[in-house]
Amino acid sequence: MQGVKDCIPTLLGYLSIGFAAGVIEITAGLSLAETALLSLIVYAGSAQFIAAGMLASSGSATAIIFTIFFVNLRHLLLSAAVSPYFRHLTPLKNMWIGSLLTDESFGVAMTRAIGRKTLSERWMHGLNITAYLNWFVANMAGAYFGRWITNPERLGLDFALPAMFIGLVVLQLMQRKNKKLHINVAIIAVVCVIFASMASLGSMSVIVAAVIAATMGVVMERWK
Amino acid sequence: MEVRWDVFWIIMGSALLTFIPRVLPLMLFSKIQIPMWLLRWLEYVPVAVMAALIGQELFMADNQLLPITHNPALWAALPTIAVAIWTRSLLGTVLVGIVAMMILRYLMG
């Protein structure tokens, strides 16, 4: 139950982003059933925004799936980063934990992990399942009301995702002991992603930039 | 209320390629000892990934650097960051971001 409680602060954030995602999926021409399926089995805000956007501009299936894969490669890093706290569980149990891992549940879990050696399985399921159900409800609400919104960009709804990432980075930075180092890592990541994008690395840009910036973090840490 | 077949397969493919990176490290590292340097590195990963995503959203469009004068997202980010620092509320941050973006799009036409 504590996991459910710890999820509550993120619920309203999910609701607004999930709502925006639902609106964008419906206005991109997806049916209500397709939106529900996307929300239930893909369950990733960024992937859903991309899928909707590319389906609307009639991108090819392979292009859509691979773009989503590269954007979701960051989950490799998130999953690896939480793994030390679940080493006491079997691989199968870890699979269930990982299958519902999101940027937000990761953020909440890492916050709770500060000063701890392990996290409880029950706590994590409470957190994950609360977030999952809330996301589905938000998506459906957005899809339902989306029928009356003809131009989501005019309402700034497409900015929900970047705004959430800004919020998550700021919250992460506030909790870190070595704030300066993390701020430097963030700045390096932004600069790198700009260069990587200009070098036409496309959807690999984010991964390349993140790997370089995190590595620089370790290097700078040694320097001191 | 229908599901088209091509959309169905796109969703299935996306779901699989979302599932694998989410669960693979968690499953592997429960059996294998993670080296210390990797743990140090992993500590910087979340901020690095999210900052990179923000950077791409705010500065780039089609691999081109957006001009500052025609980039409402960049300007909308300023009040969004300020609210995030002051309130430390995810919801407040998202709502202010959306409203700022709406106003800027209206002003910039």
Short mmCIF file of C-alpha atoms in Angstrom, two decimals:
data_model
loop_
_atom_site.label_atom_id
_atom_site.label_comp_id
_atom_site.label_asym_id
_atom_site.label_seq_id
_atom_site.Cartn_x
_atom_site.Cartn_y
_atom_site.Cartn_z
CA MET A 1 0.00 0.00 0.00
CA GLN A 2 2.92 2.33 0.64
CA GLY A 3 3.84 1.93 -3.05
CA VAL A 4 0.33 3.05 -4.04
CA LYS A 5 0.66 6.06 -1.72
CA ASP A 6 4.09 6.99 -3.07
CA CYS A 7 2.65 6.99 -6.57
CA ILE A 8 0.00 9.60 -5.76
CA PRO A 9 2.17 12.71 -6.28
CA THR A 10 2.85 11.60 -9.86
CA LEU A 11 -0.77 10.71 -10.66
CA LEU A 12 -1.88 14.19 -11.66
CA GLY A 13 1.20 14.54 -13.85
CA TYR A 14 0.27 11.27 -15.55
CA LEU A 15 -3.32 12.37 -15.94
CA SER A 16 -2.39 15.52 -17.84
CA ILE A 17 0.19 13.81 -20.07
CA GLY A 18 -2.00 10.76 -20.59
CA PHE A 19 -4.88 13.04 -21.48
CA ALA A 20 -2.71 14.89 -23.99
CA ALA A 21 -1.52 11.59 -25.48
CA GLY A 22 -5.11 10.38 -25.82
CA VAL A 23 -6.16 13.60 -27.57
CA ILE A 24 -3.22 13.40 -29.97
CA GLU A 25 -3.87 9.72 -30.77
CA ILE A 26 -7.51 10.36 -31.60
CA THR A 27 -6.79 13.46 -33.67
CA ALA A 28 -4.09 11.47 -35.52
CA GLY A 29 -6.86 9.16 -36.72
CA LEU A 30 -6.57 6.21 -34.34
CA SER A 31 -9.81 4.55 -33.24
CA LEU A 32 -10.85 4.31 -29.59
CA ALA A 33 -9.96 0.58 -29.54
CA GLU A 34 -6.55 1.24 -31.10
CA THR A 35 -5.88 3.95 -28.52
CA ALA A 36 -6.82 1.55 -25.72
CA LEU A 37 -4.54 -1.17 -27.11
CA LEU A 38 -1.65 1.27 -27.47
CA SER A 39 -2.10 2.46 -23.92
CA LEU A 40 -2.43 -1.04 -22.42
CA ILE A 41 0.33 -2.93 -24.20
CA VAL A 42 2.85 -0.26 -25.24
CA TYR A 43 2.38 1.87 -22.11
CA ALA A 44 4.99 4.51 -22.87
CA GLY A 45 4.12 8.18 -23.31
CA SER A 46 6.97 8.98 -25.67
CA ALA A 47 6.32 5.89 -27.82
CA GLN A 48 2.60 6.69 -28.03
CA PHE A 49 3.22 10.32 -29.04
CA ILE A 50 5.65 9.12 -31.73
CA ALA A 51 3.33 6.38 -33.00
CA ALA A 52 0.43 8.84 -33.26
CA GLY A 53 2.54 11.49 -34.98
CA MET A 54 4.04 9.06 -37.49
CA LEU A 55 0.74 7.31 -38.23
CA ALA A 56 -0.79 10.73 -38.94
CA SER A 57 2.01 11.55 -41.40
CA SER A 58 1.64 7.96 -42.75
CA GLY A 59 5.12 6.77 -41.89
CA SER A 60 6.01 3.16 -42.74
CA ALA A 61 5.50 0.44 -40.12
CA THR A 62 9.22 -0.36 -39.93
CA ALA A 63 10.17 3.31 -39.49
CA ILE A 64 7.61 3.73 -36.69
CA ILE A 65 8.64 0.58 -34.84
CA PHE A 66 12.36 1.32 -35.06
CA THR A 67 11.99 4.95 -34.00
CA ILE A 68 10.07 3.74 -30.97
CA PHE A 69 12.73 1.13 -30.27
CA PHE A 70 15.51 3.71 -30.26
CA VAL A 71 13.58 6.13 -28.10
CA ASN A 72 12.83 3.27 -25.71
CA LEU A 73 16.46 2.18 -25.58
CA ARG A 74 16.71 4.60 -22.68
CA HIS A 75 14.66 2.04 -20.75
CA LEU A 76 17.71 -0.23 -20.95
CA LEU A 77 19.51 2.37 -18.90
CA LEU A 78 16.61 2.93 -16.49
CA SER A 79 16.12 -0.81 -16.02
CA ALA A 80 19.84 -1.32 -15.44
CA ALA A 81 19.88 1.59 -12.97
CA VAL A 82 17.12 0.12 -10.77
CA SER A 83 18.44 -3.44 -11.03
CA PRO A 84 20.83 -3.19 -8.03
CA TYR A 85 17.81 -2.68 -5.76
CA PHE A 86 16.04 -5.84 -6.96
CA ARG A 87 18.92 -8.30 -6.96
CA HIS A 88 17.21 -10.30 -4.20
CA LEU A 89 14.41 -11.31 -6.61
CA THR A 90 14.31 -14.02 -9.29
CA PRO A 91 14.64 -13.04 -12.98
CA LEU A 92 10.94 -13.84 -13.53
CA LYS A 93 9.88 -11.51 -10.73
CA ASN A 94 12.21 -8.87 -12.13
CA MET A 95 10.52 -9.26 -15.50
CA TRP A 96 7.18 -8.23 -13.97
CA ILE A 97 8.78 -5.24 -12.29
CA GLY A 98 10.50 -4.19 -15.51
CA SER A 99 7.46 -4.59 -17.74
CA LEU A 100 5.73 -1.64 -16.08
CA LEU A 101 8.80 0.51 -15.52
CA THR A 102 8.34 4.11 -16.71
CA ASP A 103 10.24 7.39 -16.41
CA GLU A 104 8.01 8.37 -13.49
CA SER A 105 7.96 5.07 -11.61
CA PHE A 106 11.73 5.01 -12.13
CA GLY A 107 11.99 8.53 -10.71
CA VAL A 108 9.89 7.63 -7.65
CA ALA A 109 11.81 4.37 -7.11
CA MET A 110 15.20 6.09 -7.31
CA THR A 111 14.04 8.71 -4.83
CA ARG A 112 12.99 6.00 -2.37
CA ALA A 113 16.23 4.10 -3.05
CA ILE A 114 18.41 6.96 -1.74
CA GLY A 115 20.05 5.58 1.41
CA ARG A 116 18.63 2.06 0.92
CA LYS A 117 20.19 -1.19 -0.31
CA THR A 118 17.04 -2.88 -1.67
CA LEU A 119 13.48 -1.99 -2.63
CA SER A 120 10.53 -4.22 -1.81
CA GLU A 121 8.77 -6.10 -4.58
CA ARG A 122 5.32 -5.36 -3.17
CA TRP A 123 6.10 -1.66 -2.90
CA MET A 124 7.25 -1.55 -6.53
CA HIS A 125 4.16 -3.41 -7.78
CA GLY A 126 1.94 -1.01 -5.84
CA LEU A 127 3.69 1.91 -7.49
CA ASN A 128 3.72 0.36 -10.99
CA ILE A 129 0.13 -0.86 -11.07
CA THR A 130 -1.28 2.40 -9.71
CA ALA A 131 0.60 4.29 -12.42
CA TYR A 132 -0.52 1.83 -15.12
CA LEU A 133 -4.24 2.04 -14.31
CA ASN A 134 -4.07 5.80 -13.98
CA TRP A 135 -2.34 6.07 -17.36
CA PHE A 136 -5.04 3.98 -19.04
CA VAL A 137 -7.84 6.09 -17.53
CA ALA A 138 -6.08 9.30 -18.59
CA ASN A 139 -5.57 8.03 -22.16
CA MET A 140 -9.20 7.03 -22.47
CA ALA A 141 -10.41 10.35 -21.09
CA GLY A 142 -8.18 12.19 -23.58
CA ALA A 143 -9.43 10.01 -26.43
CA TYR A 144 -13.06 10.59 -25.40
CA PHE A 145 -12.77 14.36 -25.16
CA GLY A 146 -10.31 14.52 -28.06
CA ARG A 147 -13.15 14.20 -30.52
CA TRP A 148 -14.05 17.82 -29.83
CA ILE A 149 -10.49 19.16 -29.95
CA THR A 150 -9.57 19.76 -33.55
CA ASN A 151 -6.15 21.35 -33.06
CA PRO A 152 -4.25 20.07 -29.97
CA GLU A 153 -1.16 22.15 -30.85
CA ARG A 154 -3.08 25.39 -30.43
CA LEU A 155 -3.80 24.34 -26.85
CA GLY A 156 -0.14 23.57 -26.21
CA LEU A 157 -0.97 19.92 -25.48
CA ASP A 158 2.04 18.67 -27.46
CA PHE A 159 4.27 20.40 -24.89
CA ALA A 160 3.05 18.07 -22.11
CA LEU A 161 5.84 15.57 -22.75
CA PRO A 162 8.84 17.96 -22.79
CA ALA A 163 7.36 19.76 -19.77
CA MET A 164 7.17 16.47 -17.88
CA PHE A 165 10.79 15.69 -18.70
CA ILE A 166 11.80 19.16 -17.47
CA GLY A 167 9.95 18.50 -14.21
CA LEU A 168 11.58 15.09 -13.79
CA VAL A 169 15.11 16.40 -14.40
CA VAL A 170 14.64 19.27 -11.95
CA LEU A 171 13.25 16.89 -9.29
CA GLN A 172 16.17 14.49 -9.85
CA LEU A 173 18.72 17.31 -9.61
CA MET A 174 17.20 18.62 -6.36
CA GLN A 175 17.64 15.23 -4.68
CA ARG A 176 21.24 14.64 -5.68
CA LYS A 177 24.14 15.30 -3.34
CA ASN A 178 26.57 16.33 -6.09
CA LYS A 179 24.16 18.73 -7.82
CA LYS A 180 26.85 20.63 -9.73
CA LEU A 181 28.17 17.49 -11.36
CA HIS A 182 24.69 16.41 -12.39
CA ILE A 183 23.89 19.87 -13.77
CA ASN A 184 27.10 19.65 -15.83
CA VAL A 185 26.06 16.21 -17.09
CA ALA A 186 22.66 17.63 -18.10
CA ILE A 187 24.27 20.54 -20.00
CA ILE A 188 26.70 18.19 -21.78
CA ALA A 189 23.77 15.95 -22.76
CA VAL A 190 21.90 18.91 -24.28
CA VAL A 191 24.95 20.10 -26.25
CA CYS A 192 25.72 16.55 -27.44
CA VAL A 193 22.17 15.90 -28.59
CA ILE A 194 22.22 19.10 -30.67
CA PHE A 195 25.44 18.03 -32.41
CA ALA A 196 24.27 14.43 -32.79
CA SER A 197 21.00 15.58 -34.37
CA MET A 198 22.84 17.90 -36.75
CA ALA A 199 25.05 14.95 -37.70
CA SER A 200 21.78 13.24 -38.75
CA LEU A 201 22.00 10.47 -36.18
CA GLY A 202 18.22 10.76 -35.98
CA SER A 203 16.65 8.74 -33.20
CA MET A 204 20.10 7.48 -32.09
CA SER A 205 20.98 11.04 -31.05
CA VAL A 206 19.43 10.76 -27.59
CA ILE A 207 21.23 7.49 -26.80
CA VAL A 208 24.61 8.75 -28.08
CA ALA A 209 24.27 12.02 -26.16
CA ALA A 210 23.23 10.28 -22.95
CA VAL A 211 26.10 7.79 -23.10
CA ILE A 212 28.67 10.56 -23.68
CA ALA A 213 27.23 12.79 -20.93
CA ALA A 214 27.02 9.99 -18.33
CA THR A 215 30.59 8.94 -19.14
CA MET A 216 31.73 12.56 -18.74
CA GLY A 217 30.02 12.53 -15.35
CA VAL A 218 32.18 9.63 -14.19
CA VAL A 219 35.30 11.27 -15.66
CA MET A 220 34.58 14.60 -13.93
CA GLU A 221 33.95 12.77 -10.67
CA ARG A 222 37.43 11.18 -10.83
CA TRP A 223 39.03 14.54 -11.60
CA LYS A 224 38.05 16.16 -8.32
CA MET B 1 -14.28 0.93 -32.51
CA GLU B 2 -12.31 -1.17 -34.98
CA VAL B 3 -8.64 -2.11 -34.94
CA ARG B 4 -7.02 -2.03 -38.39
CA TRP B 5 -4.58 -4.87 -39.08
CA ASP B 6 -1.63 -2.67 -40.06
CA VAL B 7 -2.11 -0.54 -36.94
CA PHE B 8 -2.44 -3.72 -34.86
CA TRP B 9 0.93 -5.02 -36.06
CA ILE B 10 2.58 -1.64 -35.53
CA ILE B 11 1.27 -1.64 -31.95
CA MET B 12 2.42 -5.24 -31.37
CA GLY B 13 5.88 -4.51 -32.76
CA SER B 14 6.19 -1.35 -30.69
CA ALA B 15 5.03 -3.20 -27.57
CA LEU B 16 7.67 -5.91 -28.01
CA LEU B 17 10.45 -3.39 -28.64
CA THR B 18 9.33 -1.44 -25.58
CA PHE B 19 9.15 -4.55 -23.39
CA ILE B 20 12.64 -5.92 -24.18
CA PRO B 21 14.75 -2.92 -23.08
CA ARG B 22 12.56 -2.52 -19.98
CA VAL B 23 13.01 -6.04 -18.64
CA LEU B 24 16.32 -7.31 -20.02
CA PRO B 25 18.77 -5.50 -17.68
CA LEU B 26 16.59 -6.20 -14.63
CA MET B 27 16.50 -9.91 -15.49
CA LEU B 28 20.20 -10.21 -16.34
CA PHE B 29 21.60 -8.19 -13.46
CA SER B 30 19.68 -10.18 -10.89
CA LYS B 31 22.03 -13.07 -11.74
CA ILE B 32 25.25 -11.27 -12.67
CA GLN B 33 27.29 -9.04 -10.35
CA ILE B 34 27.37 -5.45 -11.63
CA PRO B 35 30.88 -3.93 -11.62
CA MET B 36 31.44 -0.80 -9.49
CA TRP B 37 32.32 1.47 -12.43
CA LEU B 38 29.04 0.56 -14.11
CA LEU B 39 27.12 1.52 -10.96
CA ARG B 40 28.89 4.92 -10.86
CA TRP B 41 28.06 5.40 -14.52
CA LEU B 42 24.42 4.38 -14.08
CA GLU B 43 24.00 7.09 -11.48
CA TYR B 44 24.42 9.76 -14.18
CA VAL B 45 22.30 8.01 -16.81
CA PRO B 46 18.79 9.17 -15.85
CA VAL B 47 19.63 12.87 -15.83
CA ALA B 48 21.65 12.45 -19.04
CA VAL B 49 18.83 10.67 -20.92
CA MET B 50 16.14 13.09 -19.83
CA ALA B 51 18.29 16.17 -20.53
CA ALA B 52 19.06 14.81 -24.00
CA LEU B 53 15.35 14.26 -24.69
CA ILE B 54 14.60 17.81 -23.57
CA GLY B 55 17.46 19.18 -25.69
CA GLN B 56 16.12 17.44 -28.77
CA GLU B 57 12.55 18.62 -28.13
CA LEU B 58 13.54 22.23 -27.49
CA PHE B 59 16.27 22.97 -29.99
CA MET B 60 15.84 20.66 -32.97
CA ALA B 61 13.38 20.01 -35.77
CA ASP B 62 14.29 17.70 -38.67
CA ASN B 63 17.98 17.66 -37.63
CA GLN B 64 18.13 21.46 -37.86
CA LEU B 65 18.79 23.91 -35.05
CA LEU B 66 15.60 26.00 -34.71
CA PRO B 67 16.04 29.79 -34.83
CA ILE B 68 15.50 31.33 -31.39
CA THR B 69 12.89 33.76 -32.71
CA HIS B 70 10.71 30.98 -34.16
CA ASN B 71 10.95 28.52 -31.34
CA PRO B 72 7.99 28.76 -28.95
CA ALA B 73 9.00 25.50 -27.21
CA LEU B 74 12.30 27.03 -26.10
CA TRP B 75 10.55 30.08 -24.65
CA ALA B 76 7.83 27.99 -23.03
CA ALA B 77 10.58 26.01 -21.33
CA LEU B 78 11.71 29.06 -19.30
CA PRO B 79 8.59 29.46 -17.10
CA THR B 80 8.33 25.64 -17.00
CA ILE B 81 11.83 25.31 -15.51
CA ALA B 82 11.16 28.17 -13.06
CA VAL B 83 7.95 26.54 -11.81
CA ALA B 84 9.68 23.15 -11.52
CA ILE B 85 12.40 24.67 -9.31
CA TRP B 86 9.99 26.68 -7.14
CA THR B 87 7.14 24.24 -6.65
CA ARG B 88 8.87 20.88 -7.21
CA SER B 89 5.49 19.72 -8.44
CA LEU B 90 5.28 17.60 -11.58
CA LEU B 91 1.67 18.55 -12.23
CA GLY B 92 2.27 22.27 -11.74
CA THR B 93 5.22 22.06 -14.11
CA VAL B 94 3.27 20.29 -16.85
CA LEU B 95 0.25 22.60 -16.58
CA VAL B 96 2.34 25.78 -16.65
CA GLY B 97 4.26 24.37 -19.64
CA ILE B 98 1.07 23.66 -21.59
CA VAL B 99 -0.45 27.08 -20.82
CA ALA B 100 2.83 28.88 -21.66
CA MET B 101 3.00 27.01 -24.97
CA MET B 102 -0.62 27.88 -25.75
CA ILE B 103 -0.03 31.59 -25.10
CA LEU B 104 3.21 31.65 -27.11
CA ARG B 105 1.65 29.89 -30.11
CA TYR B 106 -1.15 32.46 -29.98
CA LEU B 107 1.30 35.40 -29.82
CA MET B 108 3.67 34.04 -32.47
CA GLY B 109 0.71 33.28 -34.73
#
